[in-house]
């Protein structure tokens, strides 16, 4: 990827997807009061039902045994329907690098950092139409992209070329002065760069993530190597660690010390790992039947998240939650967009590689981020097999017999979920990347860049957690 803009496109709009008009953002409206009122109604209903059942059982247990319970007419349960059933849902999850208020303890390095508003993390989340899987694609904040112009609350941000991705959020905030502007400009850029049509977003800051992790009682993470970071005072031992909100959030954001190479790409993979384990934790605890934890989590989310208007309706939230109650964590596919070092600054900046095109194509086609042709002939054909007509020469001799197809890959190991080749190389069947046996990190087979973490492999080989318990 050298440029995402279409040739011939003039400023002030960058437009790479053949649209006559620019994709100006719509200034998403954030309504905290409406969101809180609606969500509390849903939570209160769930809490009332579970509490009423518990109280009824308690009172019955204290009743004299000689008293017969008179059967009563049963009321039908209210049916919760997903209003988006049969439709994929695309949304942008933004981790806000805010240094204000309670975030000072988690993000700021000096008092002067207060007031900064940057995009620390950006994930495109796609929930499949049949609710059988979720795609999560991370966009590195240090990747250089072409940003289209966008409309904010207080003016327009002009189009810019070859800028850091996270600067889009910051420039939207600087011009508009609010989260709606920052998130709208970021969504507008992602749509232009990918061809998607994302109209919903969720924004969370450091302290918000910490609160939500604490709300579910913390999270278990399998750490492959001892971690010591004097910069953040982290001291985590190899093996299974139960982390509270502060520790887990700091681990996901660390860029110094042992266990990291200091890159934004590697940090992104840890954030994906944390998200998957949080989903696993929530599913394992079946929060829909635990009224106290559900109440804490709902209140934490309301205080910590900023959600676009389209996702703040009771029927949307409740219906979506119910439709995902049976999803398995192995069907949550995480991926960092493939990148290569940027020619202008290879030590600290990246650009999207040609592999990014295929990732976004799968999301546009509503397909899971899996790789079903690992090692197949289509991917392993040598470059020398190209026709000589590209160089202007003619070859009248018969074509040489094609090389035999590459042998089929072994079946994935039922415990680790990985493919082990004859030479011992570990392959992730979801991404097609190679897996480091020491730390479980997954690297792109073509670029060598980090694209994920093999969480099942870590759990079974490092922490000894059987696959059946996952």
Coordinates of C-alpha atoms in Angstrom, one line a residue, residues 2-435:
X2 CA 1.5 3.3 -1.0
X3 CA -1.7 5.3 -1.2
X4 CA -5.4 4.7 -0.5
X5 CA -6.5 7.6 -2.6
X6 CA -7.7 7.2 -6.2
X7 CA -5.6 8.9 -8.8
X8 CA -7.1 12.1 -10.1
X9 CA -9.0 12.8 -6.8
X10 CA -8.6 16.5 -5.8
X11 CA -8.5 18.0 -2.5
X12 CA -10.3 18.7 -0.2
X13 CA -11.6 15.1 -0.4
X14 CA -9.7 11.8 -0.4
X15 CA -11.9 9.2 -2.0
X16 CA -10.7 5.7 -2.8
X17 CA -14.0 3.9 -3.4
X18 CA -15.4 5.5 -6.5
X19 CA -18.0 7.7 -4.9
X20 CA -19.1 10.9 -6.5
X21 CA -19.5 12.7 -3.2
X22 CA -17.2 12.6 -0.1
X23 CA -18.2 10.6 2.9
X24 CA -18.7 13.5 5.2
X25 CA -19.3 12.3 8.8
X26 CA -22.8 12.8 10.1
X27 CA -21.8 14.1 13.5
X28 CA -22.9 11.2 15.6
X29 CA -25.0 12.4 18.5
X30 CA -24.0 11.1 21.9
X31 CA -26.8 11.0 24.4
X32 CA -25.6 9.9 27.8
X33 CA -28.9 10.6 29.6
X34 CA -31.1 8.7 27.1
X35 CA -28.6 5.8 27.0
X36 CA -28.5 5.6 30.8
X37 CA -32.3 5.8 31.1
X38 CA -33.0 3.1 28.5
X39 CA -30.2 0.8 29.7
X40 CA -31.3 1.0 33.3
X41 CA -34.8 0.0 32.3
X42 CA -33.4 -3.1 30.7
X43 CA -31.1 -3.9 33.6
X44 CA -33.8 -3.2 36.2
X45 CA -36.2 -5.6 34.4
X46 CA -33.5 -8.3 34.4
X47 CA -32.6 -7.6 38.0
X48 CA -36.3 -7.6 39.1
X49 CA -37.0 -11.0 37.5
X50 CA -33.9 -12.7 38.9
X51 CA -34.4 -11.1 42.4
X52 CA -38.1 -12.0 42.4
X53 CA -37.4 -15.6 41.6
X54 CA -34.7 -15.8 44.3
X55 CA -36.9 -14.1 46.9
X56 CA -39.8 -16.5 46.1
X57 CA -37.6 -19.5 46.6
X58 CA -36.3 -18.1 49.9
X59 CA -39.8 -17.5 51.2
X60 CA -41.0 -20.9 50.1
X61 CA -38.0 -22.5 51.9
X62 CA -39.2 -20.8 55.2
X63 CA -42.9 -21.8 54.8
X64 CA -44.3 -24.6 57.0
X65 CA -44.1 -27.9 55.2
X66 CA -47.8 -28.6 55.8
X67 CA -48.9 -25.7 53.7
X68 CA -49.5 -26.6 50.0
X69 CA -48.5 -24.1 47.3
X70 CA -51.5 -23.2 45.3
X71 CA -50.7 -23.4 41.5
X72 CA -51.0 -20.0 39.9
X73 CA -51.6 -18.9 36.4
X74 CA -48.2 -18.6 34.8
X75 CA -47.2 -15.4 32.9
X76 CA -45.5 -15.7 29.6
X77 CA -41.9 -14.4 29.5
X78 CA -41.4 -11.3 27.4
X79 CA -39.7 -12.4 24.2
X80 CA -36.6 -10.4 23.4
X81 CA -36.0 -10.2 19.6
X82 CA -32.9 -9.0 17.9
X83 CA -34.1 -6.2 15.6
X84 CA -31.0 -6.7 13.4
X85 CA -31.5 -10.4 13.1
X86 CA -30.2 -11.7 9.7
X87 CA -28.0 -8.6 9.2
X88 CA -24.3 -8.1 9.9
X89 CA -23.4 -5.3 12.4
X90 CA -20.3 -3.2 11.8
X91 CA -19.0 -0.8 14.5
X92 CA -15.9 1.0 15.4
X93 CA -14.4 0.5 18.8
X94 CA -12.1 3.4 19.8
X95 CA -9.7 3.3 22.8
X96 CA -9.4 7.0 23.8
X97 CA -5.9 8.0 25.0
X98 CA -7.3 10.7 27.3
X99 CA -5.1 12.0 30.1
X100 CA -7.8 13.8 32.0
X101 CA -9.3 13.0 35.5
X102 CA -8.9 9.4 36.6
X103 CA -7.0 8.5 33.5
X104 CA -4.0 10.4 34.8
X105 CA -3.0 7.4 36.9
X106 CA -3.2 5.0 33.9
X107 CA -2.1 7.1 30.9
X108 CA -0.3 10.3 31.8
X109 CA 3.5 10.5 32.2
X110 CA 3.5 14.2 33.4
X111 CA 0.9 16.8 34.6
X112 CA 1.3 18.5 31.2
X113 CA -0.3 15.5 29.5
X114 CA -3.7 16.5 30.8
X115 CA -6.2 17.6 28.1
X116 CA -4.7 15.3 25.4
X117 CA -7.2 13.3 23.3
X118 CA -5.7 10.7 21.0
X119 CA -6.9 7.4 19.6
X120 CA -4.8 4.7 21.4
X121 CA -6.6 1.8 19.9
X122 CA -8.9 1.3 16.9
X123 CA -10.8 -1.9 16.2
X124 CA -13.3 -2.6 13.4
X125 CA -15.8 -5.1 14.9
X126 CA -18.1 -7.1 12.6
X127 CA -20.8 -9.3 14.1
X128 CA -22.0 -11.9 11.6
X129 CA -25.5 -11.9 10.3
X130 CA -26.2 -15.3 11.8
X131 CA -24.4 -14.4 15.0
X132 CA -22.1 -17.4 14.7
X133 CA -18.8 -15.4 14.7
X134 CA -17.2 -12.0 15.3
X135 CA -14.4 -10.4 13.3
X136 CA -12.1 -8.0 15.0
X137 CA -9.5 -6.1 13.0
X138 CA -7.1 -3.8 14.7
X139 CA -5.6 -0.7 12.9
X140 CA -2.2 0.3 14.2
X141 CA -2.1 3.8 15.4
X142 CA 1.3 4.4 13.8
X143 CA 0.2 3.4 10.3
X144 CA 0.4 6.1 7.6
X145 CA -2.8 6.7 5.7
X146 CA -4.6 9.2 3.5
X147 CA -7.3 10.9 5.6
X148 CA -10.4 12.4 3.9
X149 CA -12.0 15.7 4.9
X150 CA -14.6 15.4 7.6
X151 CA -17.3 17.6 9.1
X152 CA -17.1 18.3 12.9
X153 CA -19.3 20.1 15.3
X154 CA -17.4 23.4 14.7
X155 CA -16.0 23.2 11.2
X156 CA -14.3 21.0 8.6
X157 CA -11.0 19.2 8.9
X158 CA -9.4 19.3 5.4
X159 CA -8.1 16.1 3.7
X160 CA -4.5 15.1 4.5
X161 CA -2.1 12.7 2.9
X162 CA 0.4 10.3 4.5
X163 CA -0.6 11.1 8.1
X164 CA -0.5 8.8 11.2
X165 CA -3.8 7.1 11.7
X166 CA -4.4 8.1 15.3
X167 CA -4.0 11.8 14.3
X168 CA -7.4 11.6 12.6
X169 CA -9.1 11.2 16.0
X170 CA -7.0 14.0 17.5
X171 CA -7.6 16.5 14.7
X172 CA -11.4 15.8 14.8
X173 CA -11.3 16.6 18.5
X174 CA -9.2 19.7 18.1
X175 CA -11.5 21.2 15.5
X176 CA -14.9 20.0 16.8
X177 CA -14.0 20.0 20.5
X178 CA -16.0 16.8 21.4
X179 CA -16.0 13.1 21.1
X180 CA -18.7 13.1 18.4
X181 CA -16.3 15.0 16.1
X182 CA -13.3 12.8 16.9
X183 CA -15.2 9.5 16.5
X184 CA -17.0 10.7 13.4
X185 CA -13.8 11.7 11.6
X186 CA -12.2 8.4 12.5
X187 CA -15.2 6.4 11.2
X188 CA -15.3 8.5 8.1
X189 CA -11.7 7.8 7.4
X190 CA -12.1 4.0 8.0
X191 CA -15.0 3.9 5.6
X192 CA -13.0 5.7 2.9
X193 CA -10.0 3.5 3.4
X194 CA -11.8 0.1 3.6
X195 CA -15.0 0.4 1.6
X196 CA -17.0 -0.4 4.6
X197 CA -20.1 1.5 5.8
X198 CA -19.6 1.9 9.5
X199 CA -22.3 4.1 11.2
X200 CA -21.9 3.0 14.8
X201 CA -19.1 3.5 17.3
X202 CA -18.1 2.8 20.9
X203 CA -15.5 4.9 22.7
X204 CA -13.8 3.8 25.9
X205 CA -10.9 5.3 27.9
X206 CA -8.3 3.8 30.2
X207 CA -10.3 4.2 33.4
X208 CA -13.4 2.9 31.7
X209 CA -11.7 -0.3 30.6
X210 CA -10.3 -0.8 34.1
X211 CA -13.7 -0.4 35.6
X212 CA -15.4 -2.9 33.3
X213 CA -12.7 -5.5 34.0
X214 CA -13.2 -5.0 37.7
X215 CA -16.9 -5.2 37.2
X216 CA -16.7 -8.8 36.1
X217 CA -14.2 -9.7 38.8
X218 CA -11.0 -9.4 36.8
X219 CA -9.7 -11.6 34.0
X220 CA -7.3 -14.6 33.7
X221 CA -4.4 -14.2 31.3
X222 CA -1.8 -16.7 30.4
X223 CA 1.6 -14.9 30.3
X224 CA 4.3 -16.7 28.3
X225 CA 7.4 -14.9 29.8
X226 CA 8.2 -13.0 33.0
X227 CA 7.4 -9.3 32.6
X228 CA 9.2 -6.5 34.4
X229 CA 8.6 -3.0 33.3
X230 CA 10.1 -0.2 35.4
X231 CA 8.2 2.4 33.3
X232 CA 4.8 1.1 34.6
X233 CA 6.0 -0.9 37.6
X234 CA 4.6 -4.1 36.2
X235 CA 6.0 -7.3 37.6
X236 CA 4.1 -10.3 36.2
X237 CA 5.4 -13.9 36.4
X238 CA 5.1 -16.5 33.7
X239 CA 2.0 -18.6 33.8
X240 CA -1.7 -18.0 34.7
X241 CA -2.3 -14.6 36.3
X242 CA -5.6 -13.3 37.6
X243 CA -5.5 -9.5 36.8
X244 CA -7.6 -6.7 38.1
X245 CA -8.5 -3.8 35.9
X246 CA -5.4 -1.7 36.5
X247 CA -3.0 -4.6 35.9
X248 CA -4.8 -5.9 32.8
X249 CA -5.1 -2.4 31.3
X250 CA -1.5 -1.6 31.9
X251 CA -0.4 -5.0 30.5
X252 CA -2.3 -4.4 27.3
X253 CA -0.8 -0.9 26.9
X254 CA 2.9 -1.5 27.9
X255 CA 5.6 -0.8 25.4
X256 CA 8.7 -1.2 27.6
X257 CA 10.5 -3.8 29.7
X258 CA 10.6 -7.5 29.1
X259 CA 8.1 -9.5 27.1
X260 CA 7.7 -6.8 24.4
X261 CA 9.8 -5.4 21.5
X262 CA 8.4 -1.9 22.1
X263 CA 6.3 -1.8 18.9
X264 CA 2.8 -0.6 18.6
X265 CA 2.0 -3.7 16.5
X266 CA 3.0 -6.1 19.4
X267 CA 1.0 -4.0 21.8
X268 CA -2.0 -4.3 19.5
X269 CA -1.8 -8.1 19.7
X270 CA -2.0 -8.0 23.5
X271 CA -5.0 -5.8 23.3
X272 CA -6.7 -8.4 21.0
X273 CA -5.8 -11.2 23.4
X274 CA -7.3 -9.2 26.4
X275 CA -10.5 -8.6 24.5
X276 CA -10.9 -12.4 23.6
X277 CA -10.2 -13.4 27.2
X278 CA -12.7 -10.8 28.5
X279 CA -15.4 -12.3 26.2
X280 CA -14.4 -15.8 27.4
X281 CA -14.7 -14.6 31.0
X282 CA -18.1 -13.1 30.4
X283 CA -19.4 -16.2 28.6
X284 CA -18.1 -18.6 31.3
X285 CA -19.8 -16.6 34.1
X286 CA -23.1 -16.4 32.2
X287 CA -23.7 -12.9 33.3
X288 CA -27.3 -12.9 32.1
X289 CA -28.2 -15.1 35.1
X290 CA -26.1 -13.2 37.7
X291 CA -28.0 -10.2 38.6
X292 CA -25.4 -8.6 40.9
X293 CA -22.5 -8.9 38.4
X294 CA -24.8 -7.9 35.5
X295 CA -25.9 -4.8 37.5
X296 CA -22.2 -3.8 38.2
X297 CA -21.2 -4.4 34.6
X298 CA -24.1 -2.4 33.2
X299 CA -23.4 0.6 35.6
X300 CA -19.7 0.4 34.8
X301 CA -20.4 0.5 31.1
X302 CA -22.8 3.4 31.3
X303 CA -20.2 5.4 33.2
X304 CA -17.3 4.4 31.0
X305 CA -18.5 4.2 27.5
X306 CA -19.6 6.7 24.9
X307 CA -22.0 5.0 22.4
X308 CA -23.4 6.3 19.1
X309 CA -27.1 6.9 19.0
X310 CA -28.0 4.0 16.8
X311 CA -26.7 1.4 19.4
X312 CA -28.4 3.1 22.4
X313 CA -31.9 1.6 22.0
X314 CA -33.2 -1.0 24.5
X315 CA -34.4 -3.4 21.9
X316 CA -31.1 -3.2 20.0
X317 CA -28.9 -3.8 23.0
X318 CA -31.0 -6.5 24.6
X319 CA -31.7 -8.3 21.3
X320 CA -28.0 -8.3 20.3
X321 CA -26.9 -9.6 23.7
X322 CA -29.4 -12.4 23.6
X323 CA -28.5 -13.4 20.1
X324 CA -24.8 -13.7 21.0
X325 CA -25.3 -15.8 24.2
X326 CA -24.2 -19.0 22.5
X327 CA -21.2 -17.8 20.6
X328 CA -17.9 -19.6 21.3
X329 CA -14.7 -17.7 21.9
X330 CA -13.0 -19.7 19.2
X331 CA -15.3 -18.0 16.7
X332 CA -14.0 -14.6 17.7
X333 CA -11.5 -14.0 15.0
X334 CA -8.9 -11.3 15.7
X335 CA -6.4 -9.8 13.3
X336 CA -4.1 -6.9 13.0
X337 CA -4.2 -5.4 9.5
X338 CA -1.1 -6.5 7.6
X339 CA 1.6 -3.9 7.5
X340 CA 5.2 -3.3 6.4
X341 CA 7.7 -0.7 7.5
X342 CA 7.0 2.7 6.0
X343 CA 9.7 3.8 3.5
X344 CA 9.7 7.3 4.9
X345 CA 10.3 6.1 8.5
X346 CA 10.9 2.4 8.6
X347 CA 11.9 2.4 12.3
X348 CA 8.7 3.8 13.8
X349 CA 6.0 4.0 11.1
X350 CA 4.2 1.4 9.0
X351 CA 1.9 1.3 5.9
X352 CA -0.7 -1.3 5.1
X353 CA 0.6 -4.1 2.9
X354 CA -1.2 -5.7 0.0
X355 CA -2.6 -8.3 2.4
X356 CA -4.8 -5.6 3.9
X357 CA -6.9 -5.6 0.7
X358 CA -7.9 -9.2 1.3
X359 CA -8.8 -8.6 4.9
X360 CA -11.1 -5.6 4.1
X361 CA -12.6 -7.6 1.2
X362 CA -13.7 -10.4 3.6
X363 CA -15.4 -7.9 5.8
X364 CA -17.1 -6.2 2.9
X365 CA -18.4 -9.6 1.8
X366 CA -19.4 -10.5 5.4
X367 CA -17.0 -13.5 5.6
X368 CA -15.1 -14.8 8.7
X369 CA -11.5 -14.0 8.9
X370 CA -10.2 -17.5 8.4
X371 CA -7.7 -19.0 5.9
X372 CA -9.0 -22.2 4.3
X373 CA -6.2 -22.5 1.8
X374 CA -3.1 -22.6 3.9
X375 CA -0.3 -24.0 1.9
X376 CA -2.5 -24.5 -1.1
X377 CA -1.2 -24.2 -4.7
X378 CA -2.9 -20.9 -5.1
X379 CA -0.7 -19.3 -2.4
X380 CA 2.5 -21.2 -3.1
X381 CA 2.8 -20.9 -6.8
X382 CA 6.3 -19.5 -7.7
X383 CA 6.6 -16.1 -9.2
X384 CA 8.6 -17.5 -12.1
X385 CA 5.4 -19.2 -13.4
X386 CA 4.2 -15.8 -14.8
X387 CA 3.8 -15.5 -18.5
X388 CA 6.7 -14.0 -20.5
X389 CA 4.4 -11.7 -22.3
X390 CA 4.8 -9.2 -19.4
X391 CA 8.3 -8.4 -20.8
X392 CA 7.1 -8.2 -24.4
X393 CA 8.6 -11.5 -25.5
X394 CA 6.8 -14.4 -27.1
X395 CA 7.5 -18.0 -26.2
X396 CA 6.3 -20.6 -28.7
X397 CA 7.6 -23.6 -26.8
X398 CA 5.0 -25.7 -25.0
X399 CA 4.5 -24.7 -21.4
X400 CA 6.4 -26.9 -18.9
X401 CA 4.3 -29.3 -16.8
X402 CA 3.0 -27.5 -13.7
X403 CA 4.6 -28.3 -10.4
X404 CA 2.7 -30.8 -8.2
X405 CA 0.4 -29.3 -5.7
X406 CA 1.7 -28.8 -2.3
X407 CA 0.7 -31.5 0.2
X408 CA -2.3 -31.0 2.3
X409 CA -1.8 -29.5 5.7
X410 CA -2.2 -31.8 8.7
X411 CA -5.4 -31.3 10.8
X412 CA -5.2 -28.7 13.6
X413 CA -4.3 -30.1 17.0
X414 CA -7.6 -30.4 19.0
X415 CA -5.9 -28.9 22.1
X416 CA -3.8 -26.0 20.7
X417 CA -5.9 -25.3 17.6
X418 CA -2.6 -25.1 15.5
X419 CA -1.2 -27.0 12.6
X420 CA 2.2 -28.6 13.1
X421 CA 4.1 -29.2 10.0
X422 CA 6.7 -32.0 9.5
X423 CA 9.6 -29.5 10.2
X424 CA 8.0 -28.5 13.4
X425 CA 6.7 -25.1 12.2
X426 CA 3.5 -24.1 13.9
X427 CA 0.8 -22.5 11.7
X428 CA -2.3 -20.7 12.8
X429 CA -5.2 -22.0 10.6
X430 CA -7.2 -18.8 11.1
X431 CA -4.7 -16.3 9.8
X432 CA -2.2 -18.6 8.0
X433 CA 0.6 -17.0 10.1
X434 CA 3.5 -18.7 11.8
X435 CA 3.4 -19.1 15.5

